[in-house]
Amino acid sequence: NSGSKCEFLTHLCRALNLPLVVQLSIGLGLAHSYNPDNQQEGIQFLKNKLGEVTPNVVKTLPDNVTLHLLHFISNSEVFTESERTLLNLESLRQSLLSLNSLGASAREITNSKRKRDSETTRLVGDLSDNLSLAGVMEEMGYMVTHSKDTFMALLEQFPSLSAQHVAEVVGLLSMNQGGEKEQQAMDVYTCFTVMSDNIKTDSPLSGGGAAPQSPSSWDIDVCADCINEKYSIDWRQVIRSLDYPKFQLTTQRGLATILTVYKKVTGDAMPIDLLFATWRNRVGQLQLLQHITLAPPDLIDWRCKGAHNTRLVKLDTPNGTGMPSTMSHVTWSSLDLIETLLDLADQTLYVEAKAIFEHPIRVCKDLLLIGLMQARPSHTELQRDLIDSLLPPIVLGWPHHKTANLVLSNLQYTSPRSLAHGLCRITKNGTVALDKVVGFAMERMFVLDLLNLAPEPQFIVSISTATACRPDGLDLKGWLPTFFGDPDRSLVAKQMVAKCFLNFMEDKVTARKDAQMGAPSGQAVLVDDFPQEKMDDIFRAILVAGEAQQVPNAVKEQTKALLRDTKLVFPKLQVLESIEGEPTTEGFAPNIEDEANNYFGKVYKGEMNVDELITLLQKFRISDTAAELDVYACMIHNLFDEYRFFPKYPEKELHITAKLFGGVIASNILNKTQLEMALRYVVQAVARPANSRMQQFGVVALNLFKRRLPEWPQYCQHLKNIPNLNQFIPDIESFLRAEPSTQQIPEPLTPSPTPQGAGILPAPVHHPPPGLLPERNPQTVVPAPG
């Protein structure tokens, strides 16, 4: 009831120790309320306070409070005759009239104003420390922005505003754009206007005119103009400060409000990079980004002028031509946007974040896939799920899918590791998927990268064995020692791969036994399709790795046991259970090794020059004699196998080796696998520190085959990334930028030329017998290649 409310108001004023002038202002505001209950409460409160208004107090009242107090006590409908007599209202009325009409002395007015200003300053300070502008606006309602004068009057109560305070105002404008406001909001506005110095003559609070109509929305122009005029605000920080607990954005209209305010006060579109930090209010951030992705792109600054850390999806291709314009999309070209959305997709927001990606899946799914592959979020579950829905149709539709070549070419160039992981998951869908992956990898010369970047041991075995069975496929004899000898690969990883190979071999043995016994076996055909010489290569490599302690001894013993069983059903296997007594670990006969050693020795002793040796290799490569073919294979194998020891070579011998290395590439005498390996080693060496021994080796070799560079556009792109290469080969740019020749060979994929770059081929483990190549200093520690 009115009595209890009045009592509460009295206690509140006492608890807050409010000055009498403020208490009178509150009572006047409530007395002018449109709510009858509030109006009655204000009248009763004022009646209780009028006894404290003495002639001396009257001299301290602000002019507007004096005016409204005079109007109040002159209203005959408010007081009974007994109340007028009791409160001595006529005397109070004469005091008020005397102050306003007859005037007071200048000294009295000055002293009164000073005291009033002091109290007002103290009160404003207390209010600004404990109240937010957004909170006051919410209480007062839309009416507070109905005019610039009114809103400026409110801002006068806030001497300063932080970016956080302004952000809360912007958030309020965006979250509450219109609709019916409750009458209480109008009452608060009325109370505020009573205390304001800016009273319009037609206001109902001044005693005349009609009641104002309550606005149905905020006046954004008034709000933005007044704040920008009164305060110096960092509006970029304002947008960042939208990260506060109460912020939510549920409509496009709310986003339009934020963009409009920013555009009005800065003259520019809002830069998107302001929204990519890690927010505490993750729900609010996700809602804001959701509406951003559906907004017209020209309303937002997606290029973020002046920002240095914005990232876009790379649409490069190996030949440098870029992707077609039909694949572009301003919004979803932002790699920061994709990563931020993926990071927000934790356990609580996974569904909401995934729903945002439904739009780009419809309008630009190829671009989205490329962006997802390049993203490096902290939460990867949604990223993996989206890739697994977008990548399989492209890979399984290759090469006939209309965008498969473009997309896969880009992924192979910009995101080889992500592509390898995606292809690994695709192969779990069956043999058809595996065949497609193998076909793509071989066509694009992506096999070695795929094996080096493969995330799972079983995938490594599946790809290596499948490609080894195809023409110009993987050379298991050369690759397996390389894999097991990689010093950067953990012993556990090598053990797991070795066991997967043994499981593969055991399956072949079981299938052959079933076939020999006449039992049905779905793997009988696979047994016949996998060459026994490849089985030889696998067994030999694991045994050699066991002897070199590159795999645990238990794996070596398991290999020996399985080999004994295998020979019962594959009697033509040549590998021995112990590598002792075998011709060499690489399988070349002693006389072949000796002849290969002899040719290398002649070159290093100066008895034969490099050109003569390369001519001899060209002859042996196409020879009809088995021995000469074996010498060629042995020399090429040993040349690559020795790469890890090149840093130990004396300067003269290293220079000769570089000329030989570059010469075999220039002369086009290598098969696809050998060529890819050779090119990898060269770019790896060239990327070493300038003027280091291996960098000089790479420069010499590269200079010899630079005329072939136009055949491999993707390889050229990696060379272009090496700083100051033209200082060592002045005319290299002309070859890097030359148009590809009409008769190209498939380009070898080379990863980024950095020492730890993903995809760099590790060095072979085995090396030729002593005396084959130059003497090495045994005191020198051999660094891992790359």
mmCIF file of C-alpha atoms in Angstrom, residues 420-749:
data_model
loop_
_atom_site.group_PDB
_atom_site.id
_atom_site.type_symbol
_atom_site.label_atom_id
_atom_site.label_comp_id
_atom_site.label_asym_id
_atom_site.label_seq_id
_atom_site.Cartn_x
_atom_site.Cartn_y
_atom_site.Cartn_z
ATOM 1 C CA ALA A 420 47.078 -36.945 -45.655
ATOM 2 C CA HIS A 421 44.969 -37.272 -42.507
ATOM 3 C CA GLY A 422 41.751 -36.849 -44.486
ATOM 4 C CA LEU A 423 42.787 -39.456 -47.058
ATOM 5 C CA CYS A 424 43.689 -41.834 -44.244
ATOM 6 C CA ARG A 425 40.145 -41.690 -42.900
ATOM 7 C CA ILE A 426 38.694 -42.141 -46.407
ATOM 8 C CA THR A 427 40.583 -45.413 -46.959
ATOM 9 C CA LYS A 428 38.677 -46.956 -44.052
ATOM 10 C CA ASN A 429 35.621 -47.027 -46.321
ATOM 11 C CA GLY A 430 36.905 -50.052 -48.273
ATOM 12 C CA THR A 431 39.070 -51.123 -51.197
ATOM 13 C CA VAL A 432 37.388 -48.801 -53.690
ATOM 14 C CA ALA A 433 38.313 -45.800 -51.564
ATOM 15 C CA LEU A 434 41.864 -47.135 -51.144
ATOM 16 C CA ASP A 435 42.231 -47.559 -54.915
ATOM 17 C CA LYS A 436 41.096 -43.976 -55.478
ATOM 18 C CA VAL A 437 43.548 -42.629 -52.913
ATOM 19 C CA VAL A 438 46.407 -44.664 -54.353
ATOM 20 C CA GLY A 439 45.570 -43.569 -57.897
ATOM 21 C CA PHE A 440 45.477 -39.912 -56.892
ATOM 22 C CA ALA A 441 48.691 -40.156 -54.851
ATOM 23 C CA MET A 442 50.612 -41.765 -57.701
ATOM 24 C CA GLU A 443 49.251 -39.452 -60.372
ATOM 25 C CA ARG A 444 50.145 -36.390 -58.291
ATOM 26 C CA MET A 445 53.431 -37.917 -57.003
ATOM 27 C CA PHE A 446 52.116 -37.558 -53.471
ATOM 28 C CA VAL A 447 53.043 -41.058 -52.298
ATOM 29 C CA LEU A 448 56.171 -40.205 -50.313
ATOM 30 C CA ASP A 449 54.479 -37.227 -48.667
ATOM 31 C CA LEU A 450 51.492 -39.389 -47.840
ATOM 32 C CA LEU A 451 53.670 -42.006 -46.185
ATOM 33 C CA ASN A 452 55.725 -39.434 -44.316
ATOM 34 C CA LEU A 453 52.663 -37.559 -43.031
ATOM 35 C CA ALA A 454 50.414 -40.589 -42.472
ATOM 36 C CA PRO A 455 48.844 -40.557 -38.999
ATOM 37 C CA GLU A 456 48.268 -44.297 -38.624
ATOM 38 C CA PRO A 457 50.576 -47.328 -39.063
ATOM 39 C CA GLN A 458 47.952 -49.379 -40.896
ATOM 40 C CA PHE A 459 47.497 -46.578 -43.431
ATOM 41 C CA ILE A 460 51.250 -46.561 -44.090
ATOM 42 C CA VAL A 461 51.204 -50.296 -44.782
ATOM 43 C CA SER A 462 48.097 -50.103 -46.984
ATOM 44 C CA ILE A 463 49.442 -47.274 -49.155
ATOM 45 C CA SER A 464 53.006 -48.579 -49.450
ATOM 46 C CA THR A 465 52.007 -52.123 -50.391
ATOM 47 C CA ALA A 466 49.301 -50.969 -52.801
ATOM 48 C CA THR A 467 51.564 -48.529 -54.629
ATOM 49 C CA ALA A 468 54.458 -51.017 -54.704
ATOM 50 C CA CYS A 469 52.352 -53.363 -56.847
ATOM 51 C CA ARG A 470 51.657 -50.768 -59.562
ATOM 52 C CA PRO A 471 53.869 -49.833 -62.520
ATOM 53 C CA ASP A 472 56.357 -47.120 -61.550
ATOM 54 C CA GLY A 473 55.156 -47.584 -57.994
ATOM 55 C CA LEU A 474 56.961 -47.306 -54.672
ATOM 56 C CA ASP A 475 60.312 -49.057 -54.402
ATOM 57 C CA LEU A 476 59.978 -50.888 -51.086
ATOM 58 C CA LYS A 477 63.621 -51.918 -51.205
ATOM 59 C CA GLY A 478 64.693 -48.289 -51.114
ATOM 60 C CA TRP A 479 61.899 -46.750 -49.052
ATOM 61 C CA LEU A 480 61.676 -49.150 -46.111
ATOM 62 C CA PRO A 481 65.303 -48.609 -44.948
ATOM 63 C CA THR A 482 64.631 -44.893 -45.244
ATOM 64 C CA PHE A 483 61.574 -45.180 -43.036
ATOM 65 C CA PHE A 484 63.116 -47.314 -40.308
ATOM 66 C CA GLY A 485 66.316 -45.269 -40.333
ATOM 67 C CA ASP A 486 64.602 -41.925 -39.822
ATOM 68 C CA PRO A 487 66.171 -40.510 -36.619
ATOM 69 C CA ASP A 488 63.205 -38.182 -36.099
ATOM 70 C CA ARG A 489 60.700 -41.043 -35.998
ATOM 71 C CA SER A 490 60.157 -42.619 -32.582
ATOM 72 C CA LEU A 491 61.005 -46.239 -31.821
ATOM 73 C CA VAL A 492 57.371 -46.843 -30.898
ATOM 74 C CA ALA A 493 56.172 -45.554 -34.272
ATOM 75 C CA LYS A 494 58.619 -47.792 -36.120
ATOM 76 C CA GLN A 495 57.592 -50.764 -33.986
ATOM 77 C CA MET A 496 53.901 -50.224 -34.736
ATOM 78 C CA VAL A 497 54.514 -49.974 -38.482
ATOM 79 C CA ALA A 498 56.734 -53.072 -38.457
ATOM 80 C CA LYS A 499 54.014 -55.049 -36.664
ATOM 81 C CA CYS A 500 51.422 -53.881 -39.184
ATOM 82 C CA PHE A 501 53.669 -55.122 -41.996
ATOM 83 C CA LEU A 502 54.019 -58.450 -40.215
ATOM 84 C CA ASN A 503 50.241 -58.675 -39.833
ATOM 85 C CA PHE A 504 49.943 -57.977 -43.554
ATOM 86 C CA MET A 505 52.387 -60.790 -44.328
ATOM 87 C CA GLU A 506 50.646 -63.144 -41.905
ATOM 88 C CA ASP A 507 47.348 -62.530 -43.714
ATOM 89 C CA LYS A 508 49.025 -63.516 -46.982
ATOM 90 C CA VAL A 509 50.389 -66.678 -45.427
ATOM 91 C CA THR A 510 47.017 -67.628 -43.938
ATOM 92 C CA ALA A 511 45.221 -67.001 -47.223
ATOM 93 C CA ARG A 512 47.746 -69.098 -49.149
ATOM 94 C CA LYS A 513 47.426 -71.968 -46.656
ATOM 95 C CA ASP A 514 43.649 -71.863 -46.960
ATOM 96 C CA ALA A 515 43.924 -71.855 -50.743
ATOM 97 C CA GLN A 516 46.304 -74.817 -50.727
ATOM 98 C CA MET A 517 43.944 -76.764 -48.474
ATOM 99 C CA GLY A 518 41.014 -75.975 -50.740
ATOM 100 C CA ALA A 519 39.247 -73.913 -48.108
ATOM 101 C CA PRO A 520 37.343 -70.854 -49.294
ATOM 102 C CA SER A 521 39.344 -67.734 -48.830
ATOM 103 C CA GLY A 522 38.478 -64.261 -49.977
ATOM 104 C CA GLN A 523 42.162 -63.344 -49.874
ATOM 105 C CA ALA A 524 43.484 -66.022 -52.239
ATOM 106 C CA VAL A 525 43.511 -63.643 -55.181
ATOM 107 C CA LEU A 526 45.275 -60.998 -53.136
ATOM 108 C CA VAL A 527 48.034 -63.485 -52.331
ATOM 109 C CA ASP A 528 48.778 -64.043 -55.999
ATOM 110 C CA ASP A 529 48.620 -60.306 -56.713
ATOM 111 C CA PHE A 530 51.296 -59.393 -54.168
ATOM 112 C CA PRO A 531 54.727 -60.217 -55.647
ATOM 113 C CA GLN A 532 56.984 -62.468 -53.616
ATOM 114 C CA GLU A 533 59.953 -60.196 -54.314
ATOM 115 C CA LYS A 534 58.070 -57.443 -52.463
ATOM 116 C CA MET A 535 57.618 -59.826 -49.563
ATOM 117 C CA ASP A 536 61.372 -60.345 -49.676
ATOM 118 C CA ASP A 537 61.866 -56.578 -49.410
ATOM 119 C CA ILE A 538 59.589 -56.300 -46.375
ATOM 120 C CA PHE A 539 61.162 -59.161 -44.435
ATOM 121 C CA ARG A 540 64.690 -58.031 -45.249
ATOM 122 C CA ALA A 541 64.020 -54.402 -44.223
ATOM 123 C CA ILE A 542 62.571 -55.372 -40.845
ATOM 124 C CA LEU A 543 65.407 -57.799 -40.124
ATOM 125 C CA VAL A 544 68.003 -55.187 -41.035
ATOM 126 C CA ALA A 545 66.196 -52.638 -38.876
ATOM 127 C CA GLY A 546 66.297 -55.148 -36.018
ATOM 128 C CA GLU A 547 70.036 -55.636 -36.396
ATOM 129 C CA ALA A 548 70.489 -51.852 -36.365
ATOM 130 C CA GLN A 549 68.270 -51.594 -33.237
ATOM 131 C CA GLN A 550 65.820 -49.420 -35.132
ATOM 132 C CA VAL A 551 62.996 -51.693 -33.967
ATOM 133 C CA PRO A 552 62.810 -53.683 -30.704
ATOM 134 C CA ASN A 553 64.452 -57.086 -30.576
ATOM 135 C CA ALA A 554 61.054 -58.700 -29.999
ATOM 136 C CA VAL A 555 59.919 -57.461 -33.409
ATOM 137 C CA LYS A 556 63.015 -58.937 -35.033
ATOM 138 C CA GLU A 557 62.380 -62.326 -33.413
ATOM 139 C CA GLN A 558 58.722 -62.210 -34.435
ATOM 140 C CA THR A 559 59.869 -61.490 -38.000
ATOM 141 C CA LYS A 560 62.177 -64.505 -38.024
ATOM 142 C CA ALA A 561 59.415 -66.797 -36.748
ATOM 143 C CA LEU A 562 56.948 -65.538 -39.348
ATOM 144 C CA LEU A 563 59.581 -65.851 -42.085
ATOM 145 C CA ARG A 564 60.008 -69.561 -41.323
ATOM 146 C CA ASP A 565 56.250 -70.091 -41.669
ATOM 147 C CA THR A 566 56.107 -67.989 -44.803
ATOM 148 C CA LYS A 567 58.781 -70.019 -46.588
ATOM 149 C CA LEU A 568 56.611 -73.105 -46.174
ATOM 150 C CA VAL A 569 53.940 -71.625 -48.439
ATOM 151 C CA PHE A 570 56.172 -69.225 -50.421
ATOM 152 C CA PRO A 571 59.282 -71.362 -51.038
ATOM 153 C CA LYS A 572 60.744 -68.900 -53.556
ATOM 154 C CA LEU A 573 61.501 -66.304 -50.890
ATOM 155 C CA GLN A 574 65.202 -65.433 -50.989
ATOM 156 C CA VAL A 575 65.663 -63.530 -47.727
ATOM 157 C CA LEU A 576 67.533 -65.327 -44.918
ATOM 158 C CA GLU A 577 66.461 -65.311 -41.292
ATOM 159 C CA SER A 578 69.843 -63.846 -40.418
ATOM 160 C CA ILE A 579 71.265 -61.121 -42.610
ATOM 161 C CA GLU A 580 74.772 -62.478 -42.056
ATOM 162 C CA GLY A 581 76.086 -64.109 -45.201
ATOM 163 C CA GLU A 582 73.699 -62.280 -47.541
ATOM 164 C CA PRO A 583 75.318 -60.479 -50.475
ATOM 165 C CA THR A 584 74.515 -56.999 -49.030
ATOM 166 C CA THR A 585 71.686 -55.518 -47.055
ATOM 167 C CA GLU A 586 70.442 -53.859 -50.226
ATOM 168 C CA GLY A 587 70.437 -57.088 -52.173
ATOM 169 C CA PHE A 588 73.186 -56.222 -54.717
ATOM 170 C CA ALA A 589 75.668 -58.967 -55.458
ATOM 171 C CA PRO A 590 79.285 -58.395 -54.330
ATOM 172 C CA ASN A 591 80.578 -58.073 -57.892
ATOM 173 C CA ILE A 592 77.941 -55.387 -58.613
ATOM 174 C CA GLU A 593 78.929 -53.491 -55.466
ATOM 175 C CA ASP A 594 82.589 -53.715 -56.422
ATOM 176 C CA GLU A 595 81.997 -52.362 -59.919
ATOM 177 C CA ALA A 596 79.856 -49.520 -58.578
ATOM 178 C CA ASN A 597 82.566 -48.681 -56.023
ATOM 179 C CA ASN A 598 85.166 -48.699 -58.772
ATOM 180 C CA TYR A 599 83.305 -46.074 -60.853
ATOM 181 C CA PHE A 600 82.778 -43.811 -57.843
ATOM 182 C CA GLY A 601 86.448 -44.160 -56.939
ATOM 183 C CA LYS A 602 87.558 -43.099 -60.417
ATOM 184 C CA VAL A 603 85.485 -39.932 -60.222
ATOM 185 C CA TYR A 604 86.796 -38.889 -56.797
ATOM 186 C CA LYS A 605 90.396 -39.702 -57.825
ATOM 187 C CA GLY A 606 90.066 -37.622 -60.987
ATOM 188 C CA GLU A 607 90.432 -40.578 -63.352
ATOM 189 C CA MET A 608 86.941 -39.933 -64.747
ATOM 190 C CA ASN A 609 84.976 -36.701 -64.816
ATOM 191 C CA VAL A 610 81.349 -36.320 -63.772
ATOM 192 C CA ASP A 611 80.030 -35.955 -67.330
ATOM 193 C CA GLU A 612 81.685 -39.222 -68.358
ATOM 194 C CA LEU A 613 80.139 -41.038 -65.386
ATOM 195 C CA ILE A 614 76.669 -39.669 -66.190
ATOM 196 C CA THR A 615 77.054 -40.765 -69.820
ATOM 197 C CA LEU A 616 77.958 -44.230 -68.559
ATOM 198 C CA LEU A 617 74.885 -44.275 -66.283
ATOM 199 C CA GLN A 618 72.681 -43.287 -69.233
ATOM 200 C CA LYS A 619 74.086 -46.230 -71.176
ATOM 201 C CA PHE A 620 73.647 -48.706 -68.302
ATOM 202 C CA ARG A 621 70.059 -47.536 -67.698
ATOM 203 C CA ILE A 622 68.894 -48.714 -71.131
ATOM 204 C CA SER A 623 71.279 -51.646 -71.402
ATOM 205 C CA ASP A 624 70.120 -55.145 -72.358
ATOM 206 C CA THR A 625 72.684 -56.610 -69.961
ATOM 207 C CA ALA A 626 71.389 -57.490 -66.494
ATOM 208 C CA ALA A 627 74.741 -56.764 -64.859
ATOM 209 C CA GLU A 628 74.886 -53.212 -66.265
ATOM 210 C CA LEU A 629 71.280 -52.582 -65.173
ATOM 211 C CA ASP A 630 72.227 -53.733 -61.665
ATOM 212 C CA VAL A 631 75.294 -51.460 -61.615
ATOM 213 C CA TYR A 632 73.116 -48.503 -62.592
ATOM 214 C CA ALA A 633 70.567 -49.320 -59.860
ATOM 215 C CA CYS A 634 73.295 -49.849 -57.273
ATOM 216 C CA MET A 635 75.046 -46.545 -58.042
ATOM 217 C CA ILE A 636 71.846 -44.494 -57.959
ATOM 218 C CA HIS A 637 70.729 -46.186 -54.745
ATOM 219 C CA ASN A 638 74.067 -45.647 -53.022
ATOM 220 C CA LEU A 639 74.260 -42.013 -54.155
ATOM 221 C CA PHE A 640 70.939 -41.205 -52.473
ATOM 222 C CA ASP A 641 71.662 -43.514 -49.549
ATOM 223 C CA GLU A 642 74.808 -41.558 -48.738
ATOM 224 C CA TYR A 643 73.019 -38.182 -48.538
ATOM 225 C CA ARG A 644 72.958 -38.089 -44.737
ATOM 226 C CA PHE A 645 76.753 -38.222 -44.635
ATOM 227 C CA PHE A 646 77.327 -35.394 -47.126
ATOM 228 C CA PRO A 647 77.977 -32.801 -44.359
ATOM 229 C CA LYS A 648 81.089 -34.840 -43.414
ATOM 230 C CA TYR A 649 82.609 -34.809 -46.888
ATOM 231 C CA PRO A 650 85.760 -32.785 -47.593
ATOM 232 C CA GLU A 651 85.019 -29.667 -49.646
ATOM 233 C CA LYS A 652 86.425 -30.986 -52.939
ATOM 234 C CA GLU A 653 84.602 -34.321 -52.747
ATOM 235 C CA LEU A 654 81.357 -32.630 -51.693
ATOM 236 C CA HIS A 655 81.565 -30.347 -54.753
ATOM 237 C CA ILE A 656 82.074 -33.363 -57.045
ATOM 238 C CA THR A 657 79.110 -35.121 -55.417
ATOM 239 C CA ALA A 658 76.930 -32.023 -55.918
ATOM 240 C CA LYS A 659 77.778 -32.005 -59.643
ATOM 241 C CA LEU A 660 76.943 -35.698 -59.864
ATOM 242 C CA PHE A 661 73.674 -35.179 -57.965
ATOM 243 C CA GLY A 662 72.575 -32.298 -60.163
ATOM 244 C CA GLY A 663 73.789 -34.078 -63.276
ATOM 245 C CA VAL A 664 71.636 -37.170 -62.856
ATOM 246 C CA ILE A 665 68.584 -34.901 -62.451
ATOM 247 C CA ALA A 666 69.498 -32.794 -65.479
ATOM 248 C CA SER A 667 70.127 -35.850 -67.655
ATOM 249 C CA ASN A 668 66.663 -37.288 -67.002
ATOM 250 C CA ILE A 669 67.848 -40.772 -66.106
ATOM 251 C CA LEU A 670 65.801 -41.229 -62.916
ATOM 252 C CA ASN A 671 62.422 -42.852 -62.505
ATOM 253 C CA LYS A 672 59.579 -40.972 -60.810
ATOM 254 C CA THR A 673 60.358 -42.114 -57.280
ATOM 255 C CA GLN A 674 64.061 -41.462 -57.646
ATOM 256 C CA LEU A 675 63.430 -38.046 -59.193
ATOM 257 C CA GLU A 676 61.124 -37.014 -56.365
ATOM 258 C CA MET A 677 63.690 -38.107 -53.804
ATOM 259 C CA ALA A 678 66.516 -36.261 -55.561
ATOM 260 C CA LEU A 679 64.528 -33.036 -55.857
ATOM 261 C CA ARG A 680 63.601 -33.231 -52.194
ATOM 262 C CA TYR A 681 67.217 -33.532 -51.135
ATOM 263 C CA VAL A 682 68.245 -30.557 -53.266
ATOM 264 C CA VAL A 683 65.544 -28.176 -51.980
ATOM 265 C CA GLN A 684 66.295 -29.379 -48.467
ATOM 266 C CA ALA A 685 69.956 -28.503 -48.912
ATOM 267 C CA VAL A 686 69.339 -25.135 -50.594
ATOM 268 C CA ALA A 687 67.121 -24.106 -47.668
ATOM 269 C CA ARG A 688 70.000 -24.535 -45.207
ATOM 270 C CA PRO A 689 71.716 -21.393 -43.794
ATOM 271 C CA ALA A 690 73.454 -19.305 -46.439
ATOM 272 C CA ASN A 691 77.028 -20.313 -47.245
ATOM 273 C CA SER A 692 76.830 -23.464 -45.127
ATOM 274 C CA ARG A 693 78.381 -26.570 -46.669
ATOM 275 C CA MET A 694 75.068 -28.218 -47.471
ATOM 276 C CA GLN A 695 73.601 -24.987 -48.843
ATOM 277 C CA GLN A 696 76.548 -24.726 -51.242
ATOM 278 C CA PHE A 697 75.999 -28.369 -52.208
ATOM 279 C CA GLY A 698 72.362 -27.611 -53.019
ATOM 280 C CA VAL A 699 73.218 -24.493 -55.045
ATOM 281 C CA VAL A 700 75.738 -26.380 -57.208
ATOM 282 C CA ALA A 701 73.291 -29.216 -57.869
ATOM 283 C CA LEU A 702 70.352 -26.865 -58.552
ATOM 284 C CA ASN A 703 72.375 -24.770 -60.965
ATOM 285 C CA LEU A 704 73.020 -27.853 -63.100
ATOM 286 C CA PHE A 705 69.360 -28.748 -63.646
ATOM 287 C CA LYS A 706 67.767 -25.272 -63.469
ATOM 288 C CA ARG A 707 66.716 -25.503 -67.121
ATOM 289 C CA ARG A 708 64.309 -28.282 -66.177
ATOM 290 C CA LEU A 709 62.590 -26.209 -63.474
ATOM 291 C CA PRO A 710 59.707 -25.051 -65.724
ATOM 292 C CA GLU A 711 58.613 -28.698 -65.858
ATOM 293 C CA TRP A 712 57.725 -28.588 -62.132
ATOM 294 C CA PRO A 713 55.695 -25.466 -61.253
ATOM 295 C CA GLN A 714 54.983 -26.641 -57.737
ATOM 296 C CA TYR A 715 58.654 -27.262 -57.063
ATOM 297 C CA CYS A 716 59.364 -23.749 -58.307
ATOM 298 C CA GLN A 717 56.890 -22.312 -55.804
ATOM 299 C CA HIS A 718 58.876 -23.829 -52.951
ATOM 300 C CA LEU A 719 62.148 -22.554 -54.352
ATOM 301 C CA LYS A 720 60.639 -19.062 -54.547
ATOM 302 C CA ASN A 721 60.072 -19.210 -50.797
ATOM 303 C CA ILE A 722 63.805 -19.560 -50.127
ATOM 304 C CA PRO A 723 65.236 -16.109 -49.275
ATOM 305 C CA ASN A 724 67.986 -14.599 -51.440
ATOM 306 C CA LEU A 725 68.306 -17.594 -53.737
ATOM 307 C CA ASN A 726 69.024 -15.276 -56.678
ATOM 308 C CA GLN A 727 72.172 -14.077 -54.903
ATOM 309 C CA PHE A 728 73.674 -17.522 -55.413
ATOM 310 C CA ILE A 729 72.136 -18.296 -58.835
ATOM 311 C CA PRO A 730 71.588 -14.866 -60.456
ATOM 312 C CA ASP A 731 69.447 -16.084 -63.370
ATOM 313 C CA ILE A 732 67.290 -18.475 -61.311
ATOM 314 C CA GLU A 733 64.234 -16.180 -61.478
ATOM 315 C CA SER A 734 63.945 -16.552 -65.241
ATOM 316 C CA PHE A 735 63.635 -20.326 -64.861
ATOM 317 C CA LEU A 736 61.306 -20.178 -61.886
ATOM 318 C CA ARG A 737 58.892 -17.917 -63.773
ATOM 319 C CA ALA A 738 59.189 -19.562 -67.181
ATOM 320 C CA GLU A 739 56.131 -21.160 -68.770
ATOM 321 C CA PRO A 740 55.974 -24.953 -68.384
ATOM 322 C CA SER A 741 57.331 -26.872 -71.328
ATOM 323 C CA THR A 742 54.878 -28.592 -73.657
ATOM 324 C CA GLN A 743 56.068 -32.069 -72.679
ATOM 325 C CA GLN A 744 55.903 -32.120 -68.928
ATOM 326 C CA ILE A 745 56.526 -35.027 -66.656
ATOM 327 C CA PRO A 746 54.396 -35.353 -63.537
ATOM 328 C CA GLU A 747 55.574 -32.777 -61.037
ATOM 329 C CA PRO A 748 57.088 -34.012 -57.776
ATOM 330 C CA LEU A 749 55.475 -32.611 -54.686
#
